[in-house]
GROMACS .gro file of C-alpha atoms in nm:
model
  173
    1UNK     CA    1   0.748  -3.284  -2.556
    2UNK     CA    2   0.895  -3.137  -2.852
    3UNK     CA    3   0.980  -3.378  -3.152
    4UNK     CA    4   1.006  -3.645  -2.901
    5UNK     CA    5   1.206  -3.471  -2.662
    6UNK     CA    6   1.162  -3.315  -2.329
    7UNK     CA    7   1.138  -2.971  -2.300
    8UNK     CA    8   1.271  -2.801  -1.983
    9UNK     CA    9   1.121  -2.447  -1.892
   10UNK     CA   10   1.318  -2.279  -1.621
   11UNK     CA   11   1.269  -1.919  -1.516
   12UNK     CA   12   1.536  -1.767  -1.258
   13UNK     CA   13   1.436  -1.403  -1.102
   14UNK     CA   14   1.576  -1.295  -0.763
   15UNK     CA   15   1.200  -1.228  -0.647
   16UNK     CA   16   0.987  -1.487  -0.572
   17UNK     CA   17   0.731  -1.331  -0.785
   18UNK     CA   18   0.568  -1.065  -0.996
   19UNK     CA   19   0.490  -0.700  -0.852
   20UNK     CA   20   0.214  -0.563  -1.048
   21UNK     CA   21   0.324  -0.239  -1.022
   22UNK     CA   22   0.045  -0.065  -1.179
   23UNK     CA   23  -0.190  -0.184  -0.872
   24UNK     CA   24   0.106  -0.050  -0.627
   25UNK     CA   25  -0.171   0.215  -0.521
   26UNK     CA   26  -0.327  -0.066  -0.356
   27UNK     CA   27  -0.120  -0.171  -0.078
   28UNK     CA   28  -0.093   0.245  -0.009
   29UNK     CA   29  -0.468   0.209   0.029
   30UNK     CA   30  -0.579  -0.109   0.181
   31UNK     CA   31  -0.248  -0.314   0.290
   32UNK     CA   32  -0.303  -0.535  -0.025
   33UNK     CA   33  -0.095  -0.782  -0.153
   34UNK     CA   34   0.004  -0.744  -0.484
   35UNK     CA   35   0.285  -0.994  -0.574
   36UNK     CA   36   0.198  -1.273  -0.755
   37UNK     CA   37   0.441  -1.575  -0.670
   38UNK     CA   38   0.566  -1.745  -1.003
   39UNK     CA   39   0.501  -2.098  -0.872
   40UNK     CA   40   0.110  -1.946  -1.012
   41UNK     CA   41   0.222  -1.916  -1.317
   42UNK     CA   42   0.441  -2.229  -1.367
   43UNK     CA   43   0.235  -2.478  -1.547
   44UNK     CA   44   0.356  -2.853  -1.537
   45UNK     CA   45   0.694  -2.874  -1.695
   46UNK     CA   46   0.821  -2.511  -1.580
   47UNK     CA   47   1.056  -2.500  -1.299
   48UNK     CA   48   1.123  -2.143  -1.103
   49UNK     CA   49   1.440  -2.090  -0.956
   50UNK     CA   50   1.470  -1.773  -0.758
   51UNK     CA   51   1.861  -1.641  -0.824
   52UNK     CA   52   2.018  -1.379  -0.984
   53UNK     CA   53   2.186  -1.473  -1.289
   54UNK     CA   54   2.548  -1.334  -1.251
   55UNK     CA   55   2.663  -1.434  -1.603
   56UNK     CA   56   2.594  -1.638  -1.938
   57UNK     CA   57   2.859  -1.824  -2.099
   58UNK     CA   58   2.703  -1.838  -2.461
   59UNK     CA   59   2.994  -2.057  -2.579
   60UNK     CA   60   2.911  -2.311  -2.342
   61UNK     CA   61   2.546  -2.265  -2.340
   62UNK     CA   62   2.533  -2.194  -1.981
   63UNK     CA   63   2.392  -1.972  -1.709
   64UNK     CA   64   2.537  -1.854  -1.380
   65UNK     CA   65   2.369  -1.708  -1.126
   66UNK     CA   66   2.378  -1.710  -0.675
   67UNK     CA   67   2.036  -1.920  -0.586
   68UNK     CA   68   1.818  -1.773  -0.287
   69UNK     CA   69   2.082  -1.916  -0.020
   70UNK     CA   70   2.375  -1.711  -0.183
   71UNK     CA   71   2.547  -2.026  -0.330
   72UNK     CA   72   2.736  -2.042  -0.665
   73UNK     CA   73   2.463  -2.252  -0.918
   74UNK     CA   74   2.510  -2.299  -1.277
   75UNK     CA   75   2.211  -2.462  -1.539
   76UNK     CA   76   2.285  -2.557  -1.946
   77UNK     CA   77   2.039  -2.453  -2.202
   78UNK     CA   78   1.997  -2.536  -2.554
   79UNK     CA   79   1.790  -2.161  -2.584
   80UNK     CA   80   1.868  -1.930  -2.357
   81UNK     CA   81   1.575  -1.631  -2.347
   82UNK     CA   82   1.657  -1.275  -2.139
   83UNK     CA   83   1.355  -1.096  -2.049
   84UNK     CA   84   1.527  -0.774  -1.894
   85UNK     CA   85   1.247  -0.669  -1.707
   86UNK     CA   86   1.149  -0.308  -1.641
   87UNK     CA   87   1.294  -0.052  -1.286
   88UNK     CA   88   1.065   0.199  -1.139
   89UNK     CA   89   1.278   0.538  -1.174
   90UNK     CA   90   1.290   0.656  -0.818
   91UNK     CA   91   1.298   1.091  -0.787
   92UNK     CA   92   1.535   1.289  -0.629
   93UNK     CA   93   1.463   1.274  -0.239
   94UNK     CA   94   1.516   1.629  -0.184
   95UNK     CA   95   1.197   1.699  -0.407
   96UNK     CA   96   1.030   1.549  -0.049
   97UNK     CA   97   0.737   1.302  -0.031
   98UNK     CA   98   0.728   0.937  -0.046
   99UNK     CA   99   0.762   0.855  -0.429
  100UNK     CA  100   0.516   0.499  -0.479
  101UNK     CA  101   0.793   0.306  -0.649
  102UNK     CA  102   0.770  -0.077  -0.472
  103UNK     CA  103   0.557  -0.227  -0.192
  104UNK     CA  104   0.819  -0.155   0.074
  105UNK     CA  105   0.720   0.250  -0.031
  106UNK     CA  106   0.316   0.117  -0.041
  107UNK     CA  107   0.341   0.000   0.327
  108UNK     CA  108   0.556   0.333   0.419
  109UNK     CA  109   0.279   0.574   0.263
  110UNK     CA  110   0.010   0.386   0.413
  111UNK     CA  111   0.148   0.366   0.766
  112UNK     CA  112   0.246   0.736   0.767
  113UNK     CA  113  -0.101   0.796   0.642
  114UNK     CA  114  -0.268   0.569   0.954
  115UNK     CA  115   0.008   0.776   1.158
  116UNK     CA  116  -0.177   1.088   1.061
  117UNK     CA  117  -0.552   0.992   1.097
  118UNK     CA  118  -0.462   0.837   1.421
  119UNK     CA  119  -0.313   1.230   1.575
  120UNK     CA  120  -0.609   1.345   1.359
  121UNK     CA  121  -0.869   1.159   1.564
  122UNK     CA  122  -0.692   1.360   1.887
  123UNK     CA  123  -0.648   1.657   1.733
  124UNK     CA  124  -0.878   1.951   1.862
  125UNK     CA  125  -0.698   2.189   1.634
  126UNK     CA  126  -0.907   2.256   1.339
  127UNK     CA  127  -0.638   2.382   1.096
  128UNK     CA  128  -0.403   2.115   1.220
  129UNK     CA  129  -0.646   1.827   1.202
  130UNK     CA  130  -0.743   1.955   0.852
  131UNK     CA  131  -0.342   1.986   0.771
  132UNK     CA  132  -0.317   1.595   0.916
  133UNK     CA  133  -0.630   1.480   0.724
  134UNK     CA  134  -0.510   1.600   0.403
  135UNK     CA  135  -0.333   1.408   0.144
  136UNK     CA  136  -0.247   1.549  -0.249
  137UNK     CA  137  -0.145   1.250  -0.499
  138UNK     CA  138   0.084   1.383  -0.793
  139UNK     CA  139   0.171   1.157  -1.111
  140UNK     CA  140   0.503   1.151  -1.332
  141UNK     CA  141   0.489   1.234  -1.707
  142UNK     CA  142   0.639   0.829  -1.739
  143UNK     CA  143   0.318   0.747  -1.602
  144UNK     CA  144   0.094   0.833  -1.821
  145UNK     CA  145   0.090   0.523  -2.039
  146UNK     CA  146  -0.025   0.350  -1.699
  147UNK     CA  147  -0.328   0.554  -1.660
  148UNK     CA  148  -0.688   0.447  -1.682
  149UNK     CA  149  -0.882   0.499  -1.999
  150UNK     CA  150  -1.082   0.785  -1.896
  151UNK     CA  151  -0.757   0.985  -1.734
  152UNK     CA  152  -0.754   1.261  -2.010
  153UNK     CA  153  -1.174   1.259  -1.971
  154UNK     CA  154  -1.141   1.344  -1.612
  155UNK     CA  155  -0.869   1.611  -1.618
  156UNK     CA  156  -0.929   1.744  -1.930
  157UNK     CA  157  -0.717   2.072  -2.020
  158UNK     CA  158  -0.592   2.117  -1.702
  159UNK     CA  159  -0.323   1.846  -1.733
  160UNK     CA  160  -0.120   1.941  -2.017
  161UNK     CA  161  -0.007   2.207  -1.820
  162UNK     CA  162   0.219   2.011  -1.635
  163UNK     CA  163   0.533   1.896  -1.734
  164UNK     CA  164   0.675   1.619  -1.485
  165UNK     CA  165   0.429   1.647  -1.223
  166UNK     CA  166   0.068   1.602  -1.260
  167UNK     CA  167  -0.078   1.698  -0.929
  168UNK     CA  168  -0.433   1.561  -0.830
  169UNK     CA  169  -0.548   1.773  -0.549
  170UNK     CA  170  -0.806   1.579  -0.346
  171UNK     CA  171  -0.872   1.707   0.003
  172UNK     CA  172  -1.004   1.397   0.280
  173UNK     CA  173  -1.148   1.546   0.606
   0.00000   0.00000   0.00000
């Protein structure tokens, strides 16, 4: 209640939650789940809708958008607030790799990675079970405002060298 009246809170995303992207490493890792359904963060008096909002008619104080289901839906506001949200970049393809960009990429790298410990474990092949065993992790320039505290600590010097690619080269046998 606002000065005496009701106050409706509705959010509309297509997604039926929030990925925290900076923990996308985690899913890669350990098959984690790291989307956070907005029903969790709706107190009482905030609806979620999931949609996509198609268009806003500010003249008639009103929001279009194609619920879940693919129907037509339209809502009235009296204050209407956009949060635009933020898109992973995704690199060029040919530059090879699996880039970590959404969990659908997590659950790739992490299955091709299973994939490769599991011909590892048959491998007799030193070299090739070293080759299969091996993984290098490399880090966009964009990234760097995501990085842990003591990033620049760690890799020191060695990482202003690199321009858009910040390799880390960890070997796993």
């Amino acid at each position: 209640m606002a000065n005496g009246r009701r106050i409706r809170f509705v959010l509309i995303d297509k997604r039926p939650g929030h990925v925290r992207k900076v923990l996308l490493f985690r899913p890669a890792a350990g098959g984690e789940e790291i989307m956070i359904p907005w029903t969790h963060y709706c107190s009482e008096g905030v609806e979620f809708v999931q949609g996509t909002v198609t268009s806003v008619d500010s003249g008639e104080k009103e929001v279009r958008y194609t619920d879940a289901k693919g129907s037509d839906a339209r809502i009235h506001y009296d204050l209407l607030v956009v949060a635009v949200g933020g898109v992973v970049r995704r690199p060029d393809p040919d530059q090879g790799g699996i880039a970590l960009t959404d969990p659908q990429a997590a659950a790739d790298i992490r299955e091709r990675w299973r994939a490769n410990l599991r011909k590892a474990a048959a491998q007799t092949n030193h070299e090739e079970r070293k080759r299969l065993m091996t993984i290098a992790v490399g880090e966009r320039a964009s990234a760097a405002s995501k990085r842990p505290p003591n990033w620049g600590s760690r890799c020191g010097r060695r990482r202003r060298r690199w321009d858009s690619i910040r390799p880390i080269p960890p070997s796993i046998y």
